[in-house]
Short mmCIF file of N, CA and C in Angstrom, two decimals:
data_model
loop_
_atom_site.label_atom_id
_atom_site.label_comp_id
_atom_site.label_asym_id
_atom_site.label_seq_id
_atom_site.Cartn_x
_atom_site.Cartn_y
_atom_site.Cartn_z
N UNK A 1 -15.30 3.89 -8.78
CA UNK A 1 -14.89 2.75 -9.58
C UNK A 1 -14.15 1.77 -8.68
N UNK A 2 -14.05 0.38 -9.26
CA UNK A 2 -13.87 -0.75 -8.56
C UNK A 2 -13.30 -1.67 -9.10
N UNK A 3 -12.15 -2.42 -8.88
CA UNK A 3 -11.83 -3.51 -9.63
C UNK A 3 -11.87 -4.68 -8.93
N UNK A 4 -12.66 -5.72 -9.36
CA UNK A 4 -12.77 -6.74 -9.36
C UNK A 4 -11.89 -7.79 -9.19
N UNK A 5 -11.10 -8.24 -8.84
CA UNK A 5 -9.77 -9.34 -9.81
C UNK A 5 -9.90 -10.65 -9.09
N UNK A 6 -9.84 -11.57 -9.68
CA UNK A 6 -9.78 -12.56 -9.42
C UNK A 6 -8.32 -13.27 -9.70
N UNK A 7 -7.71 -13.68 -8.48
CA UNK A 7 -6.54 -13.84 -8.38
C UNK A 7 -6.06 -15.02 -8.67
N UNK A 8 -6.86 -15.86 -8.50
CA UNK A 8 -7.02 -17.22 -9.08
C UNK A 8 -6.88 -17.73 -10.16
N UNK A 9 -7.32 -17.41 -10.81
CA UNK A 9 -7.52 -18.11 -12.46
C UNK A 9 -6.47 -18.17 -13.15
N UNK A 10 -6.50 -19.85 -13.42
CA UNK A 10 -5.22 -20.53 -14.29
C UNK A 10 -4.59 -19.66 -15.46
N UNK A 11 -3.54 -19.65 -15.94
CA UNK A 11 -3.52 -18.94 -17.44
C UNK A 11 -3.46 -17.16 -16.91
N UNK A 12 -4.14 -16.78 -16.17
CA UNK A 12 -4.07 -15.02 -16.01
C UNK A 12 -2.68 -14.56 -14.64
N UNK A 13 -2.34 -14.03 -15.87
CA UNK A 13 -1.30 -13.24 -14.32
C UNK A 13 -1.83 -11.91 -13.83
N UNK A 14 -2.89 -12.42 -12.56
CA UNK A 14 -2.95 -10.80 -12.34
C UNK A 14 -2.02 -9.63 -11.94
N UNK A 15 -0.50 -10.08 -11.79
CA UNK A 15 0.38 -8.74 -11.43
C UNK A 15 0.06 -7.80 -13.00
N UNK A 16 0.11 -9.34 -14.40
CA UNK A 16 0.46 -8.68 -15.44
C UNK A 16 -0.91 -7.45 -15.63
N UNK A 17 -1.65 -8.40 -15.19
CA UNK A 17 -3.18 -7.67 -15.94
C UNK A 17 -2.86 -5.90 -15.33
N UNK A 18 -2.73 -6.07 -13.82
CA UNK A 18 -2.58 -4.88 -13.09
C UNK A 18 -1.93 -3.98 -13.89
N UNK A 19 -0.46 -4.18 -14.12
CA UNK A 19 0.69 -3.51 -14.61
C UNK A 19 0.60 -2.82 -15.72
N UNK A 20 -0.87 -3.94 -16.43
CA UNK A 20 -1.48 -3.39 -17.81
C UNK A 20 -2.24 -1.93 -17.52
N UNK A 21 -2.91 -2.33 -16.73
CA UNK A 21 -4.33 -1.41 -16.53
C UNK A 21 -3.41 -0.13 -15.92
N UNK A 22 -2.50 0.00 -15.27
CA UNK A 22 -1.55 1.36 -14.23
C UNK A 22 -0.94 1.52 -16.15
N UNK A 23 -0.39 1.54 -16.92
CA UNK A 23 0.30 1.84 -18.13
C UNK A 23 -1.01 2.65 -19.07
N UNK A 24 -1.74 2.19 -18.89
CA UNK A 24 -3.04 2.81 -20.07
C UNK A 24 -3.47 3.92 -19.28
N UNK A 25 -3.23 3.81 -17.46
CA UNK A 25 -4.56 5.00 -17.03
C UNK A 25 -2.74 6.21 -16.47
N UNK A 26 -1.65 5.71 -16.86
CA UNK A 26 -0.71 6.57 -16.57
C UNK A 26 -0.77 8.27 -16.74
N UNK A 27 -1.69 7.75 -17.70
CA UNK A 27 -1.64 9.53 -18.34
C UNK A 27 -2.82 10.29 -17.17
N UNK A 28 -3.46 9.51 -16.59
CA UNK A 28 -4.70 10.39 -16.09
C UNK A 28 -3.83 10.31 -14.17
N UNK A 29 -2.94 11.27 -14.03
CA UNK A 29 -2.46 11.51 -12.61
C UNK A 29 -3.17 11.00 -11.41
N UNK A 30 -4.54 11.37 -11.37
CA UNK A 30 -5.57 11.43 -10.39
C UNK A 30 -5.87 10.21 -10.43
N UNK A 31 -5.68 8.99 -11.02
CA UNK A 31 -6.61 7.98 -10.94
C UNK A 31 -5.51 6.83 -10.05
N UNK A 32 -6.62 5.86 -9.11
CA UNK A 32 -6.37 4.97 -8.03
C UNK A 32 -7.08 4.39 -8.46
N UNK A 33 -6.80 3.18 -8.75
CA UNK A 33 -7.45 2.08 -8.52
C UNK A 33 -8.00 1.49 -7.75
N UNK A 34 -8.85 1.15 -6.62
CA UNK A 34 -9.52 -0.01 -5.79
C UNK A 34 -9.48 -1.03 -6.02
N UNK A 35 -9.16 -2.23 -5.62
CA UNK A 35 -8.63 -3.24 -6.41
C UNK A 35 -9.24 -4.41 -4.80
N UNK A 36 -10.28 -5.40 -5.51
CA UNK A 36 -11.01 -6.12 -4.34
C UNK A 36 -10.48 -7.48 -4.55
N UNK A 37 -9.72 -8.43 -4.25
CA UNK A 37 -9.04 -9.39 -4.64
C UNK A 37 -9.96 -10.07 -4.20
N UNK A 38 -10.35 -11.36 -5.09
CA UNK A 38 -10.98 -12.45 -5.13
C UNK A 38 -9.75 -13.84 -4.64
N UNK A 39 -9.96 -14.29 -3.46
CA UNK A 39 -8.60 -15.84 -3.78
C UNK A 39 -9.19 -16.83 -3.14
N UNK A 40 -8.68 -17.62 -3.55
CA UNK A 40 -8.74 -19.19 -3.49
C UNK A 40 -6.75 -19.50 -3.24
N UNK A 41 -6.70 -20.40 -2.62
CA UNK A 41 -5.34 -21.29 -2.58
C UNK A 41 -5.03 -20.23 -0.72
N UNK A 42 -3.58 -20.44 -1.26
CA UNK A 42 -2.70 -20.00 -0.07
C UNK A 42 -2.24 -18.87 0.36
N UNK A 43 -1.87 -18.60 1.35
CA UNK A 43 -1.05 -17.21 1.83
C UNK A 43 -0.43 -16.51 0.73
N UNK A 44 0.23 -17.08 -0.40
CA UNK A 44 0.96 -16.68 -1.21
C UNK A 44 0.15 -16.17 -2.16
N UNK A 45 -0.75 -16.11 -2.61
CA UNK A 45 -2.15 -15.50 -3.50
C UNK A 45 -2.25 -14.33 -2.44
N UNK A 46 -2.42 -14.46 -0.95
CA UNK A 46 -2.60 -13.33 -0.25
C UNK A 46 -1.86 -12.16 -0.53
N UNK A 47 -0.62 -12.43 -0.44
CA UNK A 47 0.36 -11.87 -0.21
C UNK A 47 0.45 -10.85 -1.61
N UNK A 48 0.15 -12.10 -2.84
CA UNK A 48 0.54 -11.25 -3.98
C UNK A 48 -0.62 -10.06 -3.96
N UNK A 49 -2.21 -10.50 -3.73
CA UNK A 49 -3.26 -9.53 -3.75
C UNK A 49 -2.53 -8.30 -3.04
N UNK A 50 -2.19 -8.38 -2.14
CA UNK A 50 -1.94 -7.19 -1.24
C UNK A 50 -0.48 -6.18 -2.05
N UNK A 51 -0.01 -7.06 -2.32
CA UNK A 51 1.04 -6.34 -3.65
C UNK A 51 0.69 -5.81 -4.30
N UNK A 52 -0.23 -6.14 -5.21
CA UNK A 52 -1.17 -5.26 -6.78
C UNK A 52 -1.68 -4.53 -5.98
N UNK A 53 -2.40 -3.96 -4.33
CA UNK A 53 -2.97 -3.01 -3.87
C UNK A 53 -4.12 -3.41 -3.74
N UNK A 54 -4.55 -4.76 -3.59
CA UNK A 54 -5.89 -5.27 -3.06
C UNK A 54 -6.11 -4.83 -1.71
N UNK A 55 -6.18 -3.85 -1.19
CA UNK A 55 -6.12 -3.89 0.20
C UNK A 55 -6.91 -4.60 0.99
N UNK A 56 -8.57 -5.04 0.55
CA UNK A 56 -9.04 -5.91 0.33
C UNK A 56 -9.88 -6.92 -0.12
N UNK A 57 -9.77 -7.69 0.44
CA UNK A 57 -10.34 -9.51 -0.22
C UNK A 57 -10.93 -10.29 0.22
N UNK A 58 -11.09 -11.30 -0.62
CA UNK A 58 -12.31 -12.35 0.00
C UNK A 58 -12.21 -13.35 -1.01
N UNK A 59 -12.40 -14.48 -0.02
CA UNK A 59 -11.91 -15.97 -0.25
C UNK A 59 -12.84 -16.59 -0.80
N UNK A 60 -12.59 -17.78 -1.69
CA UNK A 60 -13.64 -18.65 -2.71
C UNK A 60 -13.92 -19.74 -1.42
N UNK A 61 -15.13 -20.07 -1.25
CA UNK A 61 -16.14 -19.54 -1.70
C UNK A 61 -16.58 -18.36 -0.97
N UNK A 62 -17.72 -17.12 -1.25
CA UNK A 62 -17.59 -16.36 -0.54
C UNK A 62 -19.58 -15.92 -0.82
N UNK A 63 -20.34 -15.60 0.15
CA UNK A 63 -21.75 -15.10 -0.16
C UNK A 63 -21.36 -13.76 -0.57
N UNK A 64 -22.64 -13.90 -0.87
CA UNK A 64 -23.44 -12.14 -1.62
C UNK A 64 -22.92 -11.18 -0.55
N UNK A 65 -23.20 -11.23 0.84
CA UNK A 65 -22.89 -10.12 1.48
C UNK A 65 -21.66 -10.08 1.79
N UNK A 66 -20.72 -10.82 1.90
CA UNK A 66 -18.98 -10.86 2.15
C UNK A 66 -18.74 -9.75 0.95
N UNK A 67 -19.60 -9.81 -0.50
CA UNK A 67 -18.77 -9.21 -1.10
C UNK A 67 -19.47 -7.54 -0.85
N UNK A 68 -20.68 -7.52 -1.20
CA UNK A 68 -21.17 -6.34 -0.57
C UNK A 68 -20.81 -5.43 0.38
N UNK A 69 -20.29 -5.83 1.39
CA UNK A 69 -19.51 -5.79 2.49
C UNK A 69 -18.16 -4.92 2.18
N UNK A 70 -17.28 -5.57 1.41
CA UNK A 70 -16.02 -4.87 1.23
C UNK A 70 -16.50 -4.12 0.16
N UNK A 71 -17.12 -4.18 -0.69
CA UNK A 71 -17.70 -3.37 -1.43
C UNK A 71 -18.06 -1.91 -0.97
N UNK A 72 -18.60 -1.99 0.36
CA UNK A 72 -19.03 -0.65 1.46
C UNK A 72 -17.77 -0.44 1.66
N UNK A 73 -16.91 -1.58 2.14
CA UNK A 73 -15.76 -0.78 2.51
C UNK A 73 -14.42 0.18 1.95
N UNK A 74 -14.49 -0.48 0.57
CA UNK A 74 -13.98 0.29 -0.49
C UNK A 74 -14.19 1.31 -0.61
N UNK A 75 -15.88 1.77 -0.63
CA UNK A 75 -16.23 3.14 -1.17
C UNK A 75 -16.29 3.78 -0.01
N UNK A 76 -15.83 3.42 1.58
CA UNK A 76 -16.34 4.57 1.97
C UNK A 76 -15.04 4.96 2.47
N UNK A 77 -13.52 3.95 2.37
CA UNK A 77 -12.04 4.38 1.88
C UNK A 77 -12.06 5.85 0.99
N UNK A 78 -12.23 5.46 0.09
CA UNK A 78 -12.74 6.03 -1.10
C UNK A 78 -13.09 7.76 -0.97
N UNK A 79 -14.59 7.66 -0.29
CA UNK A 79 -14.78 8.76 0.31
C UNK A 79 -14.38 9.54 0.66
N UNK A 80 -14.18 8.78 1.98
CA UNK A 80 -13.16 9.92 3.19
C UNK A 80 -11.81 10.53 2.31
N UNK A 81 -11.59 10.08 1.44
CA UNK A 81 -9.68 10.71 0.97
C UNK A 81 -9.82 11.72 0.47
#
């Protein structure tokens, strides 16, 4: 599993969304999130992605294989643990 987030978007706080999603899966010990940050803007979007545990990301605009790409790299994090 994989999360998506887009860090960007007006109106959404993704710390909140995060904070949401770690409270509902609290009960299940074993579960990590992967968390692939989508950003647009500045260092400071960086910074926060890497906070929520985006370890990593990729910038607007971005091709098919940039995301594919960390996509491999996620799962094969993932893997090895």
């Amino acid at each position: 599993d994989l999360l998506l987030l887009d860090l960007s978007t007006p109106g959404l706080s993704a710390e909140d969304f995060v904070r949401k999603l770690d409270e509902r899966s609290s009960a299940d010990s074993g579960f990590q999130r992967p968390i692939l940050g989508v950003l647009s803007g500045s260092d400071r979007i960086e910074e926060q992605a890497f906070r929520l545990g985006a370890r990593f990301h990729i910038r607007k605009p971005f091709e098919q294989v940039q995301i594919l790409d960390a996509i491999d790299r996620l799962s094969s994090l993932k893997n090895s643990a």
